[in-house]
XYZ file of C-alpha atoms in Angstrom:
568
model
C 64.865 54.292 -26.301
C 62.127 52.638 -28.228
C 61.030 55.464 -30.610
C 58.322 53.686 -32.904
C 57.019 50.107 -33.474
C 54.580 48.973 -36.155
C 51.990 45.813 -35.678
C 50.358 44.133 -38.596
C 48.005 41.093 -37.956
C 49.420 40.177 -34.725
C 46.291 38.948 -32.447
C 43.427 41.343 -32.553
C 45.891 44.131 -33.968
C 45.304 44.506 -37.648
C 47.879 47.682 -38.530
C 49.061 49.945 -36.439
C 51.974 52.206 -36.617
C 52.994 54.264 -33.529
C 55.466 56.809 -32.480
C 56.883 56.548 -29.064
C 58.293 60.021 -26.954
C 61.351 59.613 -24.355
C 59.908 59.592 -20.202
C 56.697 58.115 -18.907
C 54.663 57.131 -21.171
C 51.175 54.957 -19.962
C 48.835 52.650 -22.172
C 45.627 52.853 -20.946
C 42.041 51.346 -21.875
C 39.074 49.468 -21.426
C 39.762 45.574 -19.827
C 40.162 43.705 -22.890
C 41.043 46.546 -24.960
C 44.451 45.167 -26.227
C 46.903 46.727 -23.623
C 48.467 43.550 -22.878
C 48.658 42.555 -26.748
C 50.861 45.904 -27.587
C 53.306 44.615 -24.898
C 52.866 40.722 -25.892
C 53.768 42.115 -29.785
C 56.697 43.996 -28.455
C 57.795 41.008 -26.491
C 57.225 38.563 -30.104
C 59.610 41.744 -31.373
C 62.650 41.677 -28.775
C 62.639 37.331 -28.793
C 59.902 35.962 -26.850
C 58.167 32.679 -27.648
C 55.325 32.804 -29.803
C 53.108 30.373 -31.834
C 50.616 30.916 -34.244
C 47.918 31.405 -32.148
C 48.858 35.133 -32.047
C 48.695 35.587 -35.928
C 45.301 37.552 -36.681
C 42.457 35.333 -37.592
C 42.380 35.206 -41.721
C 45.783 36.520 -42.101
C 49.269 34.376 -43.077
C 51.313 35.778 -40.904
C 52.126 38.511 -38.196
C 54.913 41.143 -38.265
C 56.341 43.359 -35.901
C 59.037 45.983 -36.367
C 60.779 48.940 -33.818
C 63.015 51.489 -34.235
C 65.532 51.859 -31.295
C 68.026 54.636 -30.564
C 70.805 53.533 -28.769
C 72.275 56.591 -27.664
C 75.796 57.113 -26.446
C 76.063 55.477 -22.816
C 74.754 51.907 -24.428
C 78.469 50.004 -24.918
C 76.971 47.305 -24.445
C 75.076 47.134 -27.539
C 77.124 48.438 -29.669
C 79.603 46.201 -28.436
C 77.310 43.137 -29.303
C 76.499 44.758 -33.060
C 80.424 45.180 -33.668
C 81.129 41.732 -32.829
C 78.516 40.613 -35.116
C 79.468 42.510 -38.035
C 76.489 45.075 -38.042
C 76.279 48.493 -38.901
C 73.398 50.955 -36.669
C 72.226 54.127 -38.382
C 73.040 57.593 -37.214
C 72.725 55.556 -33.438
C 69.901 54.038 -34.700
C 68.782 50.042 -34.837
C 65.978 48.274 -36.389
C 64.484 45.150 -35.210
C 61.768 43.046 -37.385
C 60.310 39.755 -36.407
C 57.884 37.721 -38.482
C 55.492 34.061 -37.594
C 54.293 32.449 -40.577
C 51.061 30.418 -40.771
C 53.243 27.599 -40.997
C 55.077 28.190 -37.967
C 58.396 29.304 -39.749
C 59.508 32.915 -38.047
C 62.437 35.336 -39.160
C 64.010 37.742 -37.536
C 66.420 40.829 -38.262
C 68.190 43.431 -36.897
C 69.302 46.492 -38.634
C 68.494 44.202 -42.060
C 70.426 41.306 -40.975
C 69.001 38.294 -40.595
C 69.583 36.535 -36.973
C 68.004 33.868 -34.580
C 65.501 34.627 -32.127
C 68.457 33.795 -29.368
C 70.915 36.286 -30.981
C 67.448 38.603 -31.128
C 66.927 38.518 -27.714
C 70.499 38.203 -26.370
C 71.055 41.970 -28.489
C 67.777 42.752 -27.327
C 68.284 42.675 -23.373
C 70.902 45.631 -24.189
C 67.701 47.661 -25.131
C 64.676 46.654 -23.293
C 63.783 45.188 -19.473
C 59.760 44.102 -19.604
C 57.866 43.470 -16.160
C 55.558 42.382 -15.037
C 56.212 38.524 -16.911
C 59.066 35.912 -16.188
C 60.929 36.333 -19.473
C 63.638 39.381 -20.449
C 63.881 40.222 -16.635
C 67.776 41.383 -16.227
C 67.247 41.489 -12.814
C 65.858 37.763 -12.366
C 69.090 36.797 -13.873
C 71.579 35.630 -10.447
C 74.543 36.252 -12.401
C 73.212 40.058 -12.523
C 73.087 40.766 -9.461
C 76.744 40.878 -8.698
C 77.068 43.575 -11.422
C 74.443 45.742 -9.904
C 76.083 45.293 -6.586
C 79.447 45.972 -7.932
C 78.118 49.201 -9.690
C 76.276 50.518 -6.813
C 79.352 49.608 -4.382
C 81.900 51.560 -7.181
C 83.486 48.181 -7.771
C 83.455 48.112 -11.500
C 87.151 48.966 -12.008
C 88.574 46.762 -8.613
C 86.836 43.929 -9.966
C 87.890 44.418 -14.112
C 91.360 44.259 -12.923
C 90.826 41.363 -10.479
C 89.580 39.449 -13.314
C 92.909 40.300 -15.076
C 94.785 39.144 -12.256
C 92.959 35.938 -11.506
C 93.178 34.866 -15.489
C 96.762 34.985 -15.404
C 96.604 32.683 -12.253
C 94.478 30.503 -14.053
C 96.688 30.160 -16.786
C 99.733 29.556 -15.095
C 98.182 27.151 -12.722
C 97.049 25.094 -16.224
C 100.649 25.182 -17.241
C 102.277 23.844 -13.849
C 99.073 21.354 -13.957
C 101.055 19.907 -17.513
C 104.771 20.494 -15.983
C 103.590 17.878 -12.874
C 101.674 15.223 -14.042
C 103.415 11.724 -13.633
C 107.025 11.136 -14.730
C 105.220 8.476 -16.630
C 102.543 10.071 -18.043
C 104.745 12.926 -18.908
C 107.189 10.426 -20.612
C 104.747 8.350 -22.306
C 103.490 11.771 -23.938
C 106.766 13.266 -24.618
C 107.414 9.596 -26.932
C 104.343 9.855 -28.638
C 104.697 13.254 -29.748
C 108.223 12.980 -30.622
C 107.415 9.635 -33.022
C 104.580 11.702 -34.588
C 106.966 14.773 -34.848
C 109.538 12.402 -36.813
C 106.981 10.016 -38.873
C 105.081 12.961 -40.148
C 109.000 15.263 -41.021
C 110.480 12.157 -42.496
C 107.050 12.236 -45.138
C 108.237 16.156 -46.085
C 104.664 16.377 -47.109
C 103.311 18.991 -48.999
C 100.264 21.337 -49.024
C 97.697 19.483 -51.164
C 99.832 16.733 -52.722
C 97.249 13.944 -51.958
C 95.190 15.524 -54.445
C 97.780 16.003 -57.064
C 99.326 12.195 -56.724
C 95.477 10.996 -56.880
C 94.964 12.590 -60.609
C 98.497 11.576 -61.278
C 97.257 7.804 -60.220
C 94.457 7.895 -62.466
C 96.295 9.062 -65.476
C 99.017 6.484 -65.453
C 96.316 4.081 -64.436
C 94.430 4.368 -67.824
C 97.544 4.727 -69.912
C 96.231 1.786 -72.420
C 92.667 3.927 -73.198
C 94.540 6.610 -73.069
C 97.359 5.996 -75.428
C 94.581 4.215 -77.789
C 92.439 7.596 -77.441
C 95.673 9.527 -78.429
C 96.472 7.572 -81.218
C 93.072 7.584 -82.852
C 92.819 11.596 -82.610
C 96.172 11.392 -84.608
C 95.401 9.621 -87.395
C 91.775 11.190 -87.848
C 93.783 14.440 -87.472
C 96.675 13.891 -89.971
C 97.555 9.894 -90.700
C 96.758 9.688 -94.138
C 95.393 11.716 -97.677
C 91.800 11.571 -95.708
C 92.462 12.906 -92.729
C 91.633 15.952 -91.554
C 94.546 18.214 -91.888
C 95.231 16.631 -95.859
C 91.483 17.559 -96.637
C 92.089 20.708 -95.617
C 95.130 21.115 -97.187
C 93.239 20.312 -100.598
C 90.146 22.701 -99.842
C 92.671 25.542 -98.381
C 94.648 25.229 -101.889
C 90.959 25.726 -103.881
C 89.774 27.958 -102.091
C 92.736 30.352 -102.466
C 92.599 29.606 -106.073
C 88.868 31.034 -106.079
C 89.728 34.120 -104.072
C 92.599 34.926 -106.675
C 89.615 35.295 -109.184
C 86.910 36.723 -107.091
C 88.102 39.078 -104.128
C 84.980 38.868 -102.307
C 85.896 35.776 -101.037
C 89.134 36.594 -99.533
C 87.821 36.973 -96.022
C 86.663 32.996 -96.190
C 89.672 32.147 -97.618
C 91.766 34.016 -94.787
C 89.739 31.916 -92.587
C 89.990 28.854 -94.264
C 93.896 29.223 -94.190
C 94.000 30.172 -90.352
C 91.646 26.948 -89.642
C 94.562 25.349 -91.428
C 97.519 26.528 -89.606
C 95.408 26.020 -86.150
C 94.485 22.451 -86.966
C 97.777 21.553 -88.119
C 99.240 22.732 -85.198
C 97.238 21.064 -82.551
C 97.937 17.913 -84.969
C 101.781 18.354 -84.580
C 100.860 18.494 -80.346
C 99.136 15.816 -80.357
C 102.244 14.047 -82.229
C 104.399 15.534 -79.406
C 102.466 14.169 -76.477
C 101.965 10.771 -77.938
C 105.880 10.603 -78.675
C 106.245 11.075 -75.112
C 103.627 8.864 -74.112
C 105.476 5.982 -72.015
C 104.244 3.613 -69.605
C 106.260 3.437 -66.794
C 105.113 1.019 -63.820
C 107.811 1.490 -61.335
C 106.626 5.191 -61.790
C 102.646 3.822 -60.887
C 103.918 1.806 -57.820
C 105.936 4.987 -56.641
C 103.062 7.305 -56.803
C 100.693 4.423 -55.628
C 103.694 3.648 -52.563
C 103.451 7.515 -51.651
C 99.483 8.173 -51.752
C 99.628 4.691 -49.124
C 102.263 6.867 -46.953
C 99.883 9.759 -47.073
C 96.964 8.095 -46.544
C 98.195 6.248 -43.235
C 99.557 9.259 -41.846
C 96.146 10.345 -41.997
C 94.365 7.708 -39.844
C 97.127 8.481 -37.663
C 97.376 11.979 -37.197
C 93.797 13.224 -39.326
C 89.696 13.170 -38.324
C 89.499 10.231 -41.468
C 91.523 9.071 -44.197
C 89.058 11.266 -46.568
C 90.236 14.296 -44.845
C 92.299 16.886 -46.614
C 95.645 16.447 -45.551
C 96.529 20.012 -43.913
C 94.969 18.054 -41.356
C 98.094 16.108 -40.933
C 100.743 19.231 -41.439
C 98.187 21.155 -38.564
C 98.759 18.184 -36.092
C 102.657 18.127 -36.699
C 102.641 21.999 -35.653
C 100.777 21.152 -32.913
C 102.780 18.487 -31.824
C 105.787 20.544 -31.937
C 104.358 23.181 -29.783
C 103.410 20.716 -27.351
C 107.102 19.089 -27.096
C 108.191 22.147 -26.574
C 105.789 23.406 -23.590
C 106.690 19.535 -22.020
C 110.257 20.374 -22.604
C 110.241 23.146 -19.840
C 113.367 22.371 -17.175
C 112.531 22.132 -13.396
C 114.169 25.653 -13.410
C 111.522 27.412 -15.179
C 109.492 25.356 -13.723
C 110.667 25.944 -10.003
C 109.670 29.971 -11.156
C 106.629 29.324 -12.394
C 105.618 27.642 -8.709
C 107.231 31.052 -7.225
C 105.084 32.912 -9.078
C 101.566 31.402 -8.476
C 102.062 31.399 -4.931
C 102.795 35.010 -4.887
C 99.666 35.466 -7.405
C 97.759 33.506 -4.751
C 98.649 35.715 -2.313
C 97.580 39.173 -4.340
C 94.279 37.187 -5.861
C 93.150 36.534 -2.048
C 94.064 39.532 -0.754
C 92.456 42.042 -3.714
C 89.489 39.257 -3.293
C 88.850 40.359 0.329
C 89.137 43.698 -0.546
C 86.288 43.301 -2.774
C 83.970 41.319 -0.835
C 84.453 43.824 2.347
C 83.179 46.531 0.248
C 80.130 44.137 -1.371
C 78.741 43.211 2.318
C 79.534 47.253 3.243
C 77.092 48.335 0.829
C 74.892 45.309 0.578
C 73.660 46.325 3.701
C 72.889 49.448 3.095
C 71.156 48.330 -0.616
C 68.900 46.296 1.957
C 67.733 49.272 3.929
C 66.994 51.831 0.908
C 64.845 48.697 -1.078
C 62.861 48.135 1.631
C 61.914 51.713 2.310
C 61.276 51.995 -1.131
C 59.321 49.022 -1.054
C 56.986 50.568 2.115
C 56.300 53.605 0.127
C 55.130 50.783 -2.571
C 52.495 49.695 -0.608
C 54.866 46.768 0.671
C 55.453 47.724 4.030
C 56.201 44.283 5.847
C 58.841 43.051 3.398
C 62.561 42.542 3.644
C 64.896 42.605 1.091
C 68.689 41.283 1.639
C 71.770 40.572 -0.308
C 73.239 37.394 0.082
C 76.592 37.150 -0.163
C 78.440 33.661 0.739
C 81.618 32.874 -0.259
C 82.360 30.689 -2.410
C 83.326 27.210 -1.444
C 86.719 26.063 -0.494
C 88.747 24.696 2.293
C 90.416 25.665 5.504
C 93.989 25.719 3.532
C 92.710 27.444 -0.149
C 90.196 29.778 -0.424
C 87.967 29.556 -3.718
C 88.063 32.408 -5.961
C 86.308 32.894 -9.169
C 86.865 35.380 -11.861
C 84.703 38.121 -9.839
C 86.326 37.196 -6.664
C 85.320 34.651 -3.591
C 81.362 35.637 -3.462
C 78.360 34.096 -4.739
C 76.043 37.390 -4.747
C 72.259 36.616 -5.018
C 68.946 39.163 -4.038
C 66.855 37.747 -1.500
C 63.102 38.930 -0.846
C 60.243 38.253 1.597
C 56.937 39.833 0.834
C 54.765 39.517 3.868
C 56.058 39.420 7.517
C 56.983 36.125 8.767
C 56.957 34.601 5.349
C 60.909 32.929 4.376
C 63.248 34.960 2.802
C 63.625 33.408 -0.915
C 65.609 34.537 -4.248
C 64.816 36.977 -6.578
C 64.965 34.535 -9.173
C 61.878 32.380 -7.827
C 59.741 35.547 -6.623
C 56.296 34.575 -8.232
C 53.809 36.987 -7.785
C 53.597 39.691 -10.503
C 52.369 42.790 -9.233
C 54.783 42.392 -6.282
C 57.415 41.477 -8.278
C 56.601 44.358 -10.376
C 56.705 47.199 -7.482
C 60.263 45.058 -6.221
C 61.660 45.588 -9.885
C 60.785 49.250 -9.583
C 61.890 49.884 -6.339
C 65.618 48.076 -7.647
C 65.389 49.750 -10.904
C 64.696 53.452 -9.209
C 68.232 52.516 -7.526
C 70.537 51.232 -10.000
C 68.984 53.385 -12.923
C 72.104 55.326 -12.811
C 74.246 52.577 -13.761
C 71.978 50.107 -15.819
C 72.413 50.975 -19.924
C 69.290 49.596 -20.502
C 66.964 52.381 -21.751
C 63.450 51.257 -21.791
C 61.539 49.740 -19.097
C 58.046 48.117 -19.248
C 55.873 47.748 -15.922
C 52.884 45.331 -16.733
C 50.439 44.397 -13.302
C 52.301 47.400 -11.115
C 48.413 48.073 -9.974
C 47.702 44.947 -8.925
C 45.895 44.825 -5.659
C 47.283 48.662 -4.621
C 45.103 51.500 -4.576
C 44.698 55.023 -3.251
C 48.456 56.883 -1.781
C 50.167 53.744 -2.614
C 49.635 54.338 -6.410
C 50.374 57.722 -6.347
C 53.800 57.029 -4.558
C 53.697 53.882 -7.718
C 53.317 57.534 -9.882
C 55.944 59.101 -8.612
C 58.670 56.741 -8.218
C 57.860 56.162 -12.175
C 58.029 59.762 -12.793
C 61.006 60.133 -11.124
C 62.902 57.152 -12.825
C 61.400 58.604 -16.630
C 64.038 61.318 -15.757
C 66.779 58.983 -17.154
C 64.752 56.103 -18.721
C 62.148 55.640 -20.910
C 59.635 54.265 -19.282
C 56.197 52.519 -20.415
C 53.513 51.162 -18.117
C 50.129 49.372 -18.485
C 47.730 50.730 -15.735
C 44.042 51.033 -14.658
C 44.547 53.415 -12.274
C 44.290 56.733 -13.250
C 46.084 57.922 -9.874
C 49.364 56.770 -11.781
C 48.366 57.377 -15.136
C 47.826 61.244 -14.271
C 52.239 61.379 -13.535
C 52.785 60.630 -17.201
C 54.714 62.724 -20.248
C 52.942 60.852 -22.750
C 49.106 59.013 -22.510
C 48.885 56.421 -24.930
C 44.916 54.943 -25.255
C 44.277 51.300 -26.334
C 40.671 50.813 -28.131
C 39.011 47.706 -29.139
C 35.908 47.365 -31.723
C 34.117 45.791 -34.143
C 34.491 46.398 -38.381
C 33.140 44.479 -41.332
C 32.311 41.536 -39.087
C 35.800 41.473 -36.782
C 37.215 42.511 -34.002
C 39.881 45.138 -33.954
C 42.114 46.706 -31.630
C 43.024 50.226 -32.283
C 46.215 52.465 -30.643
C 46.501 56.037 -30.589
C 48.037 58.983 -27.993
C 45.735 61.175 -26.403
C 46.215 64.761 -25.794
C 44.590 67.722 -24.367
C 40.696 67.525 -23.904
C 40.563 63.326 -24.890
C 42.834 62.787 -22.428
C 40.785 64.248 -19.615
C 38.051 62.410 -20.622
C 40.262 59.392 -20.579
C 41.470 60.208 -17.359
C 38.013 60.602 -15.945
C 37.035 57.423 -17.101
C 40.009 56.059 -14.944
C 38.637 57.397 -12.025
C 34.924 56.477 -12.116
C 33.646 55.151 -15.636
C 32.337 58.188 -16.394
C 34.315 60.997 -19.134
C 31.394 62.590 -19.442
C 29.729 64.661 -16.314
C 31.470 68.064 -15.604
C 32.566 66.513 -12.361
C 34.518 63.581 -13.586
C 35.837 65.894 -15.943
C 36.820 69.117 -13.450
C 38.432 65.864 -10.971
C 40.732 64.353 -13.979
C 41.855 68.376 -15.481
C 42.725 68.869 -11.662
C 44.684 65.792 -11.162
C 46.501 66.389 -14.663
C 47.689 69.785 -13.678
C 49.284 68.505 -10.273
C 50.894 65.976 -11.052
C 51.360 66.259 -14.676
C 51.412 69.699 -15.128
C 49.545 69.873 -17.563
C 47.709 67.926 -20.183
């Protein structure tokens, strides 16, 4: 559940932090007030498009953060965080989004940076808002098999079906290799096996391009670098002034002046152990330029091999520049491949044996499912659409489609969920064409259809908040207090949050949230806050007739607040 979200400079919004309670919770408040703004930030907050038009006029940039609790029935979210290597606390999650001026945006959940798609791919764990055409779980076709499979007690059937059919896929890819053209196979079978025996016959090793290329450039400059050598010798000890004689003579003074003043034996330690060091790397230097020999057959050998290595890699490598584990990864490769080509007909006479028995169990565990599916799509069908009447959408018709998917009168197609395409179907007004879910367009209809859905599969959806935006629209009177209840009813296991003008469904809620908009130091300002006892009557009363003031608006609103409410 969402339990608080904070707003700076987003639209008319300036600052606003608020604290959200579990069940039904309504925002409420003049036309224009902001209502829709508080759901557009939380939207901006959970991945939705934005531009910069919604940063507050004379600010840099607009910020929104929310606090979710995940709970312990969520998987699916912490599933998602697990994978991506992040850490929720004490079941908790934050999420913070920010727009820059510049158009730059950032998001982060639980303090980990992230894209807006990874934002809103964690976010449709948490959150279902509707009312709009975006983060709509429900207007997602590949959805609606899983709702039908959890209504219909499929869940487990259909996990190990996808087991099943996997392995069938698999083994189908493998016979796919073992019977492809004598030819083909052949011609592959060569190529590999040349590779295998170019690249063995190399016995490369790990990272030897690299070592042969310094050893190239070394023996390359051996005249500068024998020169070089030769020079540091003679500056270092080739004569009575170079550097290790001169420091013979000042080491032999200088212990002469320590003998008479002790003071200065510390310099003269020094002065001996700068000796001894210099002489020494002399007497190295000696040693590496005694063993200093120019060999060209050794050049053309190292120059012969890095030529080896470096065709191997336009061979067998993305470029010649490419490091050459490139080269040992194809050989492994290649091997494994020789051996899956080098299967016999025996194994492979099994391996036919066993797909068309996995066939058999795939179709028949496939039929299984979709039996059940149509069983219960039917009676899905039936308990929307009386939901739907006591909606105030008495004349429409709700169906599951289920068709299988296509094939031919020797196979049957199967997919990983079995052979159905599953899709929800609606038609709003008699006579009007059945369509899909997915292109329903009108919002508060689509709205009451979501609730209706949502009242049924609440039991087995993980998502734990749900936003109803334009539920009112154009329904009035019993149908919005059976709109009420229905939302009552599903705030028994969901958190749920709706905009409303109608204070016939606003009187069912746990929690009254009221959305004010006015004027300060020159701007406009939208200001949120929950109302309780007295305020909320008068906010109520409002609701009803514009008026929160006479003691009959008033006595009407505490009346319908201890009905349905119980209390206020």
């Amino acid at each position: 559940m969402l339990e608080d979200l904070s707003i700076k400079d987003f639209a008319i919004i300036e600052s606003e932090n608020i604290e959200f309670n579990s069940g039904f919770t309504v925002l409420s408040g003049e036309t224009g007030a902001g209502k829709s703004i508080l759901i557009g930030a939380l939207s901006f907050l959970v991945g939705g498009k934005a531009d910069v038009s919604v940063i507050r006029s004379g600010s840099h940039e607009a910020s929104v953060a929310g606090t979710f609790f995940l709970g312990t029935d969520n998987s699916q979210a912490a599933n998602w965080l697990n994978e991506h290597g992040i850490e929720s606390e004490n079941g908790r999650i934050l999420l913070r989004r920010v727009l820059k001026e510049s158009g730059k945006s950032g998001a982060w959940i639980g303090g980990v940076p992230v894209t807006r798609a990874d934002l809103a791919d964690f976010s449709s764990f948490l959150i279902d808002i509707h009312g709009q055409h975006e983060h709509q779980s429900l207007m997602k076709v590949s959805e609606h098999r899983k709702f039908l499979d959890s209504r219909a007690g499929l869940n487990d059937k259909v996990q190990a079906f996808t087991l099943l059919y996997t392995t069938l896929v698999e083994k189908r890819k493998v016979l796919l290799e073992l019977n492809s053209s004598d030819a083909e196979r052949a011609r592959k079978i060569d190529m590999l096996k040349f590779a295998v025996q170019e690249i063995s016959e190399a016995k490369l090793k790990e990272n030897e391009d690299v070592s042969l290329e310094e050893e190239e450039s070394r023996l390359a400059s051996y005249e500068k670098l024998y020169s070089d050598i030769d020079a540091v010798r003679q500056l270092l000890d080739g004569g009575e002034n170079s550097c290790v004689s001169l420091l013979k003579k000042a080491r032999r003074e200088s212990a002469h002046a320590a003998s008479m003043d002790k003071s200065l034996d510390a310099l003269d330690s020094r002065m001996e152990n700068s000796f001894y060091e210099l002489s020494d790397i002399a007497s190295e230097f000696d040693t590496y330029f005694s063993n200093l020999v120019y060999d060209p057959n050794h050049l053309d050998e190292v120059q012969q091999r890095l030529s080896l290595i470096n065709n191997l890699k336009k061979k067998y490598a993305s470029s010649i520049n490419a490091p050459l584990g490139e080269v040992i990864s194809y050989y492994k490769e290649a091997c494994e491949s020789l051996e899956k080509l080098d299967v016999g007909q025996h194994n492979k006479d099994l391996l036919e044996q066993e797909i068309l028995e996995l066939e058999k169990q795939v179709y028949i565990r496939a039929k299984e499912i979709s039996v059940r599916r149509k069983e219960v799509s039917l009676e899905l069908g039936k308990e929307v659409e009386a939901l739907l009447g006591a909606l105030g959408m008495k004349n429409a018709h709700f169906a599951v489609s289920i068709n299988d998917k296509p094939g031919t009168e020797i196979e049957q197609k199967c997919g990983p969920y079995g052979m159905d395409n599953v899709e929800f179907m609606i038609s709003a007004n008699l006579g009007s064409p059945m369509l899909p879910l997915a292109k329903f367009a009108s919002g508060g209809e689509l709205s009451r259809v979501m609730l209706a859905l949502k009242s049924i599969f609440a039991q087995h959806d993980p998502i734990s908040t749900m936003i109803f935006d334009e539920i009112d629209t154009g329904i009035g009177g019993e149908i919005a207090v059976q709109v009420g209840s229905h939302m009552k009813s599903l705030a028994q296991t969901k958190q749920i949050f709706c905009i409303t003008h109608l204070a016939s469904i606003a009187v069912y809620a746990d929690n009254q949230i009221k959305i004010s908009k006015g004027t300060e130091g020159g701007r406009t300002a939208s200001s949120v806050h929950p109302v309780m006892g007295n305020e909320r009557i008068r906010e109520i009363a409002r609701m009803l007739s514009g008026d929160d003031q006479t003691a009959q608006s008033l006595e009407h609103a505490k009346a319908m607040l201890e009905k349905f409410s119980g209390g206020f």
